[in-house]
Coordinates of C-alpha atoms in Angstrom, one line a residue:
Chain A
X21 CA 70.7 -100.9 19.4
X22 CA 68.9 -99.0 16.4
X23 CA 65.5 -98.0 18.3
X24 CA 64.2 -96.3 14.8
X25 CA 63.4 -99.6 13.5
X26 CA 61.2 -100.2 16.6
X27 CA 59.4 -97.2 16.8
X28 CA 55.8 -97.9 15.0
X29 CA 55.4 -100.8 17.3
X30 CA 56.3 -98.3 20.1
X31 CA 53.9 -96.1 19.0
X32 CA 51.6 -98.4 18.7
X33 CA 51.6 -99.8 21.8
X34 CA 51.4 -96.2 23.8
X35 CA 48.2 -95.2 21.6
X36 CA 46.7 -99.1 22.4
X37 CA 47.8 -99.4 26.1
X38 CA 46.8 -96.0 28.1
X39 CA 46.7 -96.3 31.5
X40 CA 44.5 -93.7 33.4
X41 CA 45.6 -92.5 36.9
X42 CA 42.2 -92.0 38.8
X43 CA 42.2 -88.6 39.9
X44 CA 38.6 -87.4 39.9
X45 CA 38.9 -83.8 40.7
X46 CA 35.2 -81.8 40.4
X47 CA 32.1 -83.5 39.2
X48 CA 34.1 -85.1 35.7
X49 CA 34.8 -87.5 38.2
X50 CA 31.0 -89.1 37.9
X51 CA 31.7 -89.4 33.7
X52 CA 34.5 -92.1 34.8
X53 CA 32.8 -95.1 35.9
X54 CA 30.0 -95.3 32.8
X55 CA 33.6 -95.1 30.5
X56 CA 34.6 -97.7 32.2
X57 CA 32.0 -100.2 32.7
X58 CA 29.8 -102.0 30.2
X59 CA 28.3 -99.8 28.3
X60 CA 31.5 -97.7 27.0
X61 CA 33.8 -100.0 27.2
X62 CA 37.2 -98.3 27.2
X63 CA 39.0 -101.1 27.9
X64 CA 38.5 -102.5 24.5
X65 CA 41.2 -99.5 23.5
X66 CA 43.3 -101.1 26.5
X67 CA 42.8 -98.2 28.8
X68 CA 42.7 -98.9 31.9
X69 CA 42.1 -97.1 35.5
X70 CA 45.0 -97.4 37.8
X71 CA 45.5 -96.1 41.2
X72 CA 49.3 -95.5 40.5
X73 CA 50.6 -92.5 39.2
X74 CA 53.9 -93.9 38.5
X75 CA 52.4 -96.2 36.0
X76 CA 50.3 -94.4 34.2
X77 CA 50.3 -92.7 30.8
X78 CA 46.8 -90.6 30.2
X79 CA 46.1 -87.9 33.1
X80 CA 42.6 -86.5 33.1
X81 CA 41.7 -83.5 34.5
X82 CA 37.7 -84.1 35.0
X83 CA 36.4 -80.6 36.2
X84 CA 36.8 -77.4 37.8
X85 CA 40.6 -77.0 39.6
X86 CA 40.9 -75.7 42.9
X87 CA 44.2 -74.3 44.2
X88 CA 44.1 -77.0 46.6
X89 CA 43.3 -80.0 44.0
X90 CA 45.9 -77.8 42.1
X91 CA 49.1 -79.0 44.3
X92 CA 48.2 -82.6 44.2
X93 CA 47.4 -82.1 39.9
X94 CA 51.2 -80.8 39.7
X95 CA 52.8 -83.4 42.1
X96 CA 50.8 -86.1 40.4
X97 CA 51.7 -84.8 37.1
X98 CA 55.7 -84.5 38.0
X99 CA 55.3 -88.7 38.8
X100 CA 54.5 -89.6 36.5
X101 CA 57.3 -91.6 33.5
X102 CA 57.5 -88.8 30.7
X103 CA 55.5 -89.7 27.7
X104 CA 52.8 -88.5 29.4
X105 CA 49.6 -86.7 27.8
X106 CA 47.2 -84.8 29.5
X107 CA 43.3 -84.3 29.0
X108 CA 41.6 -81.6 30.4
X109 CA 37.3 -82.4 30.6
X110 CA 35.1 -80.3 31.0
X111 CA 34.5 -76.5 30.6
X112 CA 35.8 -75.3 33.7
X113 CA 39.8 -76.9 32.7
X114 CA 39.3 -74.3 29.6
X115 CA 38.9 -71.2 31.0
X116 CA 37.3 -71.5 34.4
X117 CA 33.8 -72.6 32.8
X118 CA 30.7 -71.5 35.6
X119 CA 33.1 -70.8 37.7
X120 CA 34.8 -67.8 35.8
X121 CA 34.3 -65.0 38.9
X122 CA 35.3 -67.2 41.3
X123 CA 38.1 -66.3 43.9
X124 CA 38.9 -70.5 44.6
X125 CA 39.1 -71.5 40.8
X126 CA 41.6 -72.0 38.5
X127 CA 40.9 -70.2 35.1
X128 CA 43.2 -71.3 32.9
X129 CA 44.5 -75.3 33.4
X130 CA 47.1 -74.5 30.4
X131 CA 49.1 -72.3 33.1
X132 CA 50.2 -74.6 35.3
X133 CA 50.2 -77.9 33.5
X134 CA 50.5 -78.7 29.7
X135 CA 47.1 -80.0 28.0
X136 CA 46.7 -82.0 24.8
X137 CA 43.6 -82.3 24.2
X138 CA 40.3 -80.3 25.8
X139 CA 36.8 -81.8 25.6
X140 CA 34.2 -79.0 25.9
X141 CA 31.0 -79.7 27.4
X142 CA 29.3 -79.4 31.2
X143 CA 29.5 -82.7 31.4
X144 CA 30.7 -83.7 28.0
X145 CA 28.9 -87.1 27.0
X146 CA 30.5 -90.4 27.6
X147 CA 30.9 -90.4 23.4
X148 CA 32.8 -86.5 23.5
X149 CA 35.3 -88.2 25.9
X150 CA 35.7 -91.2 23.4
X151 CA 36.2 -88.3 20.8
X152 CA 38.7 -86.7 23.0
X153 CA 40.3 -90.0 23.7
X154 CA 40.3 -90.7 19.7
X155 CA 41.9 -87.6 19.0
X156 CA 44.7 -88.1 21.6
X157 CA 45.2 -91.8 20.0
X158 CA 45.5 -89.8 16.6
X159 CA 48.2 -87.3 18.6
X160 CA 50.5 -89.9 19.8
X161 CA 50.7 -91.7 16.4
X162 CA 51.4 -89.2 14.1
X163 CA 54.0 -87.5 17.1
X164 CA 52.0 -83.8 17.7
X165 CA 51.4 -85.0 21.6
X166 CA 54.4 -83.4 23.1
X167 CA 53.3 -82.1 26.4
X168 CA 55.5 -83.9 28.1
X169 CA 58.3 -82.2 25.9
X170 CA 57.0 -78.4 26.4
X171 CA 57.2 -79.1 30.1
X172 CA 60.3 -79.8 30.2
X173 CA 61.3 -77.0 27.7
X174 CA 59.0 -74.3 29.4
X175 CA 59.4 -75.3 32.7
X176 CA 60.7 -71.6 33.6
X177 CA 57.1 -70.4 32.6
X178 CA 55.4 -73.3 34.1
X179 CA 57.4 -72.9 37.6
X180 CA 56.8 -68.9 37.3
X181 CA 53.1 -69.0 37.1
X182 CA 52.7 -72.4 40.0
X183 CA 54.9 -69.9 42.1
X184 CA 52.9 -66.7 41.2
X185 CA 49.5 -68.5 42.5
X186 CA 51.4 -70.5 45.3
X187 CA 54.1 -68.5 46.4
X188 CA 57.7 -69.7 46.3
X189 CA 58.6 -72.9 48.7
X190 CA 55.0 -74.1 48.8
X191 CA 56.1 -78.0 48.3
X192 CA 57.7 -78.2 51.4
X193 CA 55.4 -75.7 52.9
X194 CA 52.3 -78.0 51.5
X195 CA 54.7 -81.0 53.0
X196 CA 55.6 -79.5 56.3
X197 CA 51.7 -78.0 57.1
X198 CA 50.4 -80.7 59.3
X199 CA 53.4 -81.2 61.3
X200 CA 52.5 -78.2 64.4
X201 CA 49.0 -79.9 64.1
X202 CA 50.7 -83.2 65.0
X203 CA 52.8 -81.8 67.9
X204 CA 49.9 -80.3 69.1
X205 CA 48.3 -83.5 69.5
X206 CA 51.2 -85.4 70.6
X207 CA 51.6 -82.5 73.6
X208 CA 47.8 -83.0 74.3
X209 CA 48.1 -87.0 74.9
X210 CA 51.6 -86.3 76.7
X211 CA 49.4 -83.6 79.4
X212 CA 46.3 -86.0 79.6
X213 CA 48.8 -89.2 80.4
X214 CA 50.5 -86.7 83.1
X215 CA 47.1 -86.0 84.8
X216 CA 46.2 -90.1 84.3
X217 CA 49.2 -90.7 86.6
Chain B
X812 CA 75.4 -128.4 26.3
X813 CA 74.1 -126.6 23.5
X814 CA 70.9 -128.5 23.1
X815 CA 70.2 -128.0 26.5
X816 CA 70.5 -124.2 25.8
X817 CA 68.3 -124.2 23.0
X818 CA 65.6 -125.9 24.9
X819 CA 66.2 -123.3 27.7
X820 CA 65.2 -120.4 25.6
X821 CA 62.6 -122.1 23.7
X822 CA 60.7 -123.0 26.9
X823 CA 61.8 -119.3 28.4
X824 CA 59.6 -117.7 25.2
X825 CA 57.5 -119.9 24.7
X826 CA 56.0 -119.5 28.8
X827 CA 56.4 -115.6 28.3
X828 CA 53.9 -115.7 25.0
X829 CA 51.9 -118.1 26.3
X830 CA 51.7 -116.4 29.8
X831 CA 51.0 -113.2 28.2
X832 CA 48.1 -114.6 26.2
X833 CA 47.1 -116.1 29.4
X834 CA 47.3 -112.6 31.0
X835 CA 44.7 -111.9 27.8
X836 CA 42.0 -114.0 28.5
X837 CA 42.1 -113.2 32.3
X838 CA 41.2 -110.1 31.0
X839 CA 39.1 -111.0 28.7
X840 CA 37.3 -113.1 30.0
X841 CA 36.5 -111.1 32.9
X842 CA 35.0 -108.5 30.6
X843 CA 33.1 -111.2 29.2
X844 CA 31.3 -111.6 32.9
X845 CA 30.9 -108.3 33.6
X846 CA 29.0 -108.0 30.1
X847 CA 32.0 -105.7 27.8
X848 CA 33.7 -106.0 25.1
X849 CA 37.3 -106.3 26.6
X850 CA 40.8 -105.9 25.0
X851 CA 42.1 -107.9 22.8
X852 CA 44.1 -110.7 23.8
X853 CA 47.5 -109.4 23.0
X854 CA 46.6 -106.6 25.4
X855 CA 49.5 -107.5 27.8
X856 CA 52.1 -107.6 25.7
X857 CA 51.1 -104.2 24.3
X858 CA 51.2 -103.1 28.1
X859 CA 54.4 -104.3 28.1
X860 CA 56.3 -102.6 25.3
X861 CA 54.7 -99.3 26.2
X862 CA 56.1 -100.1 30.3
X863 CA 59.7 -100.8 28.5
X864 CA 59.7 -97.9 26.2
X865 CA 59.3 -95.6 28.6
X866 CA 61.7 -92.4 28.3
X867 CA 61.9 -91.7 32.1
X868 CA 62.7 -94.0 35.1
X869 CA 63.5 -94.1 38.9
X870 CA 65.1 -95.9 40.5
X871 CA 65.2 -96.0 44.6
X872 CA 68.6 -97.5 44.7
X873 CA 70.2 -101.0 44.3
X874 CA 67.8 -103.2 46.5
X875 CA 64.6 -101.9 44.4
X876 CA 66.7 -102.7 41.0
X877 CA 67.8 -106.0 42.6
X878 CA 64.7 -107.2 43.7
X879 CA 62.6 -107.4 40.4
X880 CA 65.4 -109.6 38.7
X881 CA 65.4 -111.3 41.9
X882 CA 62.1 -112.0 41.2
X883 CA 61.8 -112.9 37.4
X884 CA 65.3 -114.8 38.1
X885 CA 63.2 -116.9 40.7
X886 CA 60.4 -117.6 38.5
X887 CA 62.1 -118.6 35.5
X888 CA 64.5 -120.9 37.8
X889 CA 60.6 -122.4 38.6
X890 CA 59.6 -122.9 35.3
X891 CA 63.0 -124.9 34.6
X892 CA 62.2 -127.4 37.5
X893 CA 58.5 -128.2 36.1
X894 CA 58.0 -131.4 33.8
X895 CA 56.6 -129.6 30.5
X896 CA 56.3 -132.7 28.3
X897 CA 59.4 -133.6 27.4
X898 CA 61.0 -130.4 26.8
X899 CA 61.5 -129.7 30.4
X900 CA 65.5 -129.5 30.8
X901 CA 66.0 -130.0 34.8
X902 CA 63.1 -132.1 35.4
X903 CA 65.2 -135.0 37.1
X904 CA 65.4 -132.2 40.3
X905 CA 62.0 -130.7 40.2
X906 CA 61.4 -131.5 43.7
X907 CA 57.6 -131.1 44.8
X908 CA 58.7 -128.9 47.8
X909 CA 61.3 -126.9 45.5
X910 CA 58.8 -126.1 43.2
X911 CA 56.5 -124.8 45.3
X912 CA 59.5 -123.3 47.2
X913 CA 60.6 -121.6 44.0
X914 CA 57.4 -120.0 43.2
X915 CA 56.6 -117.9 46.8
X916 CA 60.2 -116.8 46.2
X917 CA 59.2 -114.3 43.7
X918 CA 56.9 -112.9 46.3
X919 CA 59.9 -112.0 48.7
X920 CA 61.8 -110.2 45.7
X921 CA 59.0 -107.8 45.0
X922 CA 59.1 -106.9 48.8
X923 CA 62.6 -106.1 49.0
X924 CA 62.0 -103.9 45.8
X925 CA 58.5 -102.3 47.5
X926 CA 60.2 -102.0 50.6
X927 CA 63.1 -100.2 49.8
X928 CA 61.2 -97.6 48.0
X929 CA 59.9 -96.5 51.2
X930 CA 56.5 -95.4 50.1
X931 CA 54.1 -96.4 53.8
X932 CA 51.4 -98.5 50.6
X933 CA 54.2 -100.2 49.5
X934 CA 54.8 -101.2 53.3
X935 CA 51.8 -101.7 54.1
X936 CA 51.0 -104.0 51.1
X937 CA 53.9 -105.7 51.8
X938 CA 53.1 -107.0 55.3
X939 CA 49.6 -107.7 54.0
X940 CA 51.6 -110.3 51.1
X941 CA 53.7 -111.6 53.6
X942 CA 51.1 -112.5 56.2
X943 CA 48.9 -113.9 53.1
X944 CA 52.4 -115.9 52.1
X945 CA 52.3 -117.3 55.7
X946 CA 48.6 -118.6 55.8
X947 CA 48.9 -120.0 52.5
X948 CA 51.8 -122.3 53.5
X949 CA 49.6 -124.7 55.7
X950 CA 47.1 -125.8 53.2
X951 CA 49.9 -126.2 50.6
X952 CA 51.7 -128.3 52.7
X953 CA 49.0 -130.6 53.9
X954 CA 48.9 -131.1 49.8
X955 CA 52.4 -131.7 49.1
X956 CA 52.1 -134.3 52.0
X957 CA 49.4 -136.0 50.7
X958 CA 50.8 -136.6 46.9
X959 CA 54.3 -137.5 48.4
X960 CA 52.5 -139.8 50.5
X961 CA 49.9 -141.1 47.9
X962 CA 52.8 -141.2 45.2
X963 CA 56.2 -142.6 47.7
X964 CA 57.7 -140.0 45.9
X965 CA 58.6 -136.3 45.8
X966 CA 59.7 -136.1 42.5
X967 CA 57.6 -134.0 40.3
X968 CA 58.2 -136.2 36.7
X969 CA 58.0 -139.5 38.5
X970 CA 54.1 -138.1 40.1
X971 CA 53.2 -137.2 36.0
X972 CA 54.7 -141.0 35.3
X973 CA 52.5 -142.3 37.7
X974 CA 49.2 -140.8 36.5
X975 CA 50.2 -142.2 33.0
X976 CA 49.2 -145.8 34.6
X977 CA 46.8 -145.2 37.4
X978 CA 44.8 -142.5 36.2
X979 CA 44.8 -138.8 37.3
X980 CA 45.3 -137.4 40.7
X981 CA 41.8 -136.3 41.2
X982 CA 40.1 -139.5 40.6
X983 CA 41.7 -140.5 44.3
X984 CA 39.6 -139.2 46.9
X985 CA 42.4 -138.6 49.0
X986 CA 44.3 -136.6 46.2
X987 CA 41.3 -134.7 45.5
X988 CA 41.0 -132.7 48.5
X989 CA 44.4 -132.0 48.2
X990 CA 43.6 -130.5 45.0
X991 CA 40.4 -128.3 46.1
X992 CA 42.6 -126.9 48.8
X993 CA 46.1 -126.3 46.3
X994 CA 43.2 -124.4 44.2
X995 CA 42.1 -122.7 46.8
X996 CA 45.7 -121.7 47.1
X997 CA 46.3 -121.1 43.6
X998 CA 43.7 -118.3 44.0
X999 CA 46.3 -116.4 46.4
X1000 CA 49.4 -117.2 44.3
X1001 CA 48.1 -115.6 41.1
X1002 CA 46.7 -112.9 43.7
X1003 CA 42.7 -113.2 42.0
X1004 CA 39.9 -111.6 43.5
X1005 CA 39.0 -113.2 47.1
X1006 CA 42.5 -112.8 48.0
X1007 CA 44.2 -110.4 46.2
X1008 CA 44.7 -108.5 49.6
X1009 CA 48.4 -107.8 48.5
X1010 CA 47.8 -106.0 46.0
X1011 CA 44.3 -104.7 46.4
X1012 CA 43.5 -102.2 43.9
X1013 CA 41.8 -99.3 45.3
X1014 CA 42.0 -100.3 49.0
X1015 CA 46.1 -99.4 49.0
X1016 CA 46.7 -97.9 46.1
X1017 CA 48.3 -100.6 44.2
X1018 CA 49.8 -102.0 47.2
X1019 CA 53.8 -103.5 46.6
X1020 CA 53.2 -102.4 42.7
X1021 CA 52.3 -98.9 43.8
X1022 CA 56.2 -97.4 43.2
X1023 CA 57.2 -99.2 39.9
X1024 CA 56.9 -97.3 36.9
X1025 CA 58.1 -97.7 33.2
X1026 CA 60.8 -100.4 32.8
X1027 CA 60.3 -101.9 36.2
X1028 CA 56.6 -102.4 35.7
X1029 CA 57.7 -103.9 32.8
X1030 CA 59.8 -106.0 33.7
X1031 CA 57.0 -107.2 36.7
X1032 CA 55.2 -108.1 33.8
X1033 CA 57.0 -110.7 32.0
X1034 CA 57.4 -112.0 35.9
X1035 CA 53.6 -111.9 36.3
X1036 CA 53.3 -113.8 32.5
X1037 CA 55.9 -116.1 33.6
X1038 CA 54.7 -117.1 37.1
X1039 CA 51.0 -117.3 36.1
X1040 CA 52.1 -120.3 32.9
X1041 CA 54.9 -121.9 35.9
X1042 CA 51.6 -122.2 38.2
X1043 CA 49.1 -123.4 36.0
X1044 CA 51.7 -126.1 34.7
X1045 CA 52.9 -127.4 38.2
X1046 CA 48.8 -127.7 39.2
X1047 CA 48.1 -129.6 35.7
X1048 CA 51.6 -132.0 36.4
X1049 CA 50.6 -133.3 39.5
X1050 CA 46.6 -133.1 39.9
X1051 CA 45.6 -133.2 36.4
X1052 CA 48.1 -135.9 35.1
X1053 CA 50.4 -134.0 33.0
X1054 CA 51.0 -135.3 29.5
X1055 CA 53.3 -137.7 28.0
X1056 CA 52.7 -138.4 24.4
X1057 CA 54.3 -140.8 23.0
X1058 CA 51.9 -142.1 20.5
X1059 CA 53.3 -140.0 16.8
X1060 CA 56.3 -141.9 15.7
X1061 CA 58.2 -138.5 15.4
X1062 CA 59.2 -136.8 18.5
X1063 CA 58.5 -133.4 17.2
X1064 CA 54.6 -134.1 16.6
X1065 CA 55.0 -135.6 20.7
X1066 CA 56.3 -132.9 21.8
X1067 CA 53.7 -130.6 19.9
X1068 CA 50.3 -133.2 21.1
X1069 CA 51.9 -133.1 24.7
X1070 CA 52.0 -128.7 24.5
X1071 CA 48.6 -128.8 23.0
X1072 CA 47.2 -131.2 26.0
X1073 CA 49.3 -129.4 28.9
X1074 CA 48.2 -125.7 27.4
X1075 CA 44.1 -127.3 27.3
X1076 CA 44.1 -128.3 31.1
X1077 CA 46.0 -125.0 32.2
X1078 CA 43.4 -122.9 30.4
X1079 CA 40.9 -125.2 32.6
X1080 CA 42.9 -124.7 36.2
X1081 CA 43.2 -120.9 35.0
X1082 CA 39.5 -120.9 34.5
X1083 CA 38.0 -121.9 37.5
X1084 CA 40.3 -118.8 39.0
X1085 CA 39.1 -116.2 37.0
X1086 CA 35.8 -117.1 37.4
X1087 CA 36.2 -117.5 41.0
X1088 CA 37.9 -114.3 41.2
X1089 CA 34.9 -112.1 39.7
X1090 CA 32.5 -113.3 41.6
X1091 CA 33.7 -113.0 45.1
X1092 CA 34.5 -109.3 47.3
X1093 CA 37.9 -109.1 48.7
X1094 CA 38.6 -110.4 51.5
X1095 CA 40.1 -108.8 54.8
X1096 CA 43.5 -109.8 55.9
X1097 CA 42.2 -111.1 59.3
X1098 CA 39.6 -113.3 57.4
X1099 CA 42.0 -114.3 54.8
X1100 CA 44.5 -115.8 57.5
X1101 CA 41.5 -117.0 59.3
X1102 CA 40.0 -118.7 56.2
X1103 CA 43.3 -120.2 55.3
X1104 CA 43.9 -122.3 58.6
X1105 CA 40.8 -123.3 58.6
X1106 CA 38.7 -124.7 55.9
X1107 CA 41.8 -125.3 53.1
X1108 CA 43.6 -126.8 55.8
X1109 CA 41.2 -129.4 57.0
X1110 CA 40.2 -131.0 54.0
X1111 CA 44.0 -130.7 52.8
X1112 CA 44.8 -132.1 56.2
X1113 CA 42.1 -135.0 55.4
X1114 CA 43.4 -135.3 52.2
X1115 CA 46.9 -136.2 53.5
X1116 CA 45.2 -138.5 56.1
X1117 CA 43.3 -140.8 53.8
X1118 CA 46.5 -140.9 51.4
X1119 CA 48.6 -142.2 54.3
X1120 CA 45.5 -145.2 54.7

């Protein structure tokens, strides 16, 4: 079947029906709930919070990034079904924002994931994130969203600088890091149920 | 044969729009409560093209495929069974204790699919869903006793017959506490707000729902539209009196009235749930189970008593 024919209703419905994974990283996270409830209504654009990355569309990135927070951006990021767009919020997404001498924050978002749309501010009003959200609505219909399509085509570079920050193997090192804590634990009940008996 | 088919898919799009634009006003009309705006009522089906048009998909092998089209295969086998006017194609079978059969099934398909995936929210909503399926079943059916009783019949179309001469179900006492405890139920079957512990958004994650992406999602969707219009119908057949029309002399205008009627009183039974549902907290699963063999089941239970007087 001829999908062309379809594709303004398509587009339609992904600029009318984003679905926002909650991940409040930094203090962006406290410009969420006001969108949200009843006196920015976002829902009346059909957003929507969800708690789901695999369901959801619009990924904002509300606030300074730690490398930590970093790991879980990128493996929230890779769940999620491709056309994807990403906001970054905040000053500290654009280049590191208060936070530009500091050892434990990322500078530069753009490195490590790919960003449509910034909103500047520290925090940007509830209307700037509306703006932002209007201009990614804008993106997606006339096609100049793509960051789902330069991840995929640059994710050499993308890979590169994650590894550069991380070092190589850190999924399965992130993965595998509790797992001598757990033995640990398991050896300590094992020696206090020896003494018991 | 051919008739039969055309009715099939006429009932099959018509429940899909009309549960979608049910899905709507849920929405809606919760924003309405909490004081916003809302989306518009198309919302859902919006939500739905973009789930279907999505350029990526997993899949966690044939079990978590299966399972979904187990489930909107379930539901839609539902809707066939429930007296819709006279449209309804295998009305003649639609059992009281099939039907209700036929809609927990979809339940157990969205399992297998959440299980399989082997995501531990998944699991854990899933033995939350099953443990609400099992409470559920005791209140429902002291209910289904007390119509069969009431009625001397278990036959969905002959219940909707019946009310044509003696007046609705819930102008019978006995029938009427049946009917608080099936909505009680109801509540839990379209998984609204006081128990919505399967899916619990925010406690789990999303619960089951927390693996499916893009065209799975999707496909959920038209289930969830589907199941919510098969619900709402069965309630309005056998408490509220269905609707036969036969007043128009052309079939076509009957057939439109009786819609018209059925659509008004499943608005009404969809009502009282969403309003229910926004102002009560979630409850726990221990409460739920403990709220369900209790209260629901005694005045079903007394229901069923005084329809056996």
């Amino acid at each position: 079947m001829d999908w062309k024919l379809w594709e303004p209703l398509i587009e339609f419905a992904r600029k009318r029906s984003l679905w926002i994974v909650s991940f409040c990283t930094g203090c962006g996270g406290i410009e969420m709930p006001p969108l949200m409830t009843s006196r920015y209504d976002l829902e009346r654009f059909g957003m929507m919070p969800n708690p789901a990355p695999r369901m959801a569309d619009l990924f904002l990135i509300t606030g300074y990034v730690t490398p930590k927070t970093l790991k879980r951006i990128i493996i929230t990021y890779e769940m999620q079904p491709d056309p994807k767009y990403v906001i970054a919020h905040g000053s500290c997404t654009i280049n590191g924002g208060i936070y530009w001498d500091a050892y434990n924050a990322i500078k530069r978002l753009d490195a490590y994931i790919p960003v449509d749309v910034y909103i500047a501010g520290c925090m940007p009003r509830p209307e700037s994130v509306m703006e932002g959200i209007n201009k990614m609505m804008e993106m997606i219909e006339n096609g100049t969203a793509d960051s789902w399509k330069r991840y995929k085509e640059n994710y050499e570079w993308y890979k590169k600088n994650q590894d550069e920050l991380f070092g190589e193997g850190w999924r399965e090192r992130e993965a595998k890091r509790w797992i001598p804590w757990i033995m640990d634990d398991l050896k300590r009940v094992e020696k206090e149920r020896e003494k018991n008996d | 044969m051919f008739e039969v088919a055309l009715k099939a898919l006429f009932l099959l799009l018509y429940a899909t729009f009309v549960g979608f634009i049910f899905m709507g006003i849920i929405r809606k009309v919760s924003a309405r409560i909490h004081r916003r705006v809302g989306p518009p009522l198309y919302q859902p089906i919006l939500d739905t093209i973009k789930l279907l048009s999505k350029k990526s998909n997993i899949t966690h092998g044939l079990i978590y495929d299966f399972g979904i089209i187990y489930a909107l295969g379930a539901t839609i086998l539902a809707l066939f069974f429930i007296p819709i006017g006279s449209v309804s194609i295998l009305r003649a079978y639609g059992d009281l204790i099939l039907i209700t059969f036929l809609l927990e099934i979809p339940m157990l398909g969205i399992m297998f699919a959440a299980m399989s995936s082997g995501n531990p929210w998944a699991g854990l909503g899933a033995q939350r869903a099953l443990l609400t399926l099992l409470a559920i079943q005791v209140p429902l059916g002291f209910a289904i006793v007390a119509l069969a009783e009431f009625y001397g019949t278990f036959s969905t179309y002959q219940i909707v017959m019946a009310q044509q001469v003696s007046g609705w179900s819930i102008t019978h006492v006995s029938l009427l506490l049946a009917a608080i405890a099936y909505d009680i139920v109801l509540q839990a079957m379209f998984g609204k707000e006081p128990f919505d512990i399967m899916i619990a958004p925010g406690e789990i994650s999303l619960g089951p729902m927390v693996e499916f992406g893009g065209k799975h999602m999707g496909i959920l969707q038209i289930q969830h539209a589907i199941a919510l219009f098969a619900e709402t119908l069965f309630f309005s057949n056998i408490f509220l009196g269905g609707a036969v029309v036969t007043i128009f002399a052309s079939p076509v205008l009957n057939t439109i009235a009786s819609l018209g009627i059925l659509l008004i009183k499943q608005i009404a039974v969809l009502m009282v749930a969403i309003f229910i549902g926004n102002i009560f907290p979630r409850f726990t699963i221990d409460q739920a189970a403990k709220f369900y063999w209790k209260w629901p089941t005694i005045i079903a239970a007394l229901g069923a008593v005084l329809a056996s007087l």
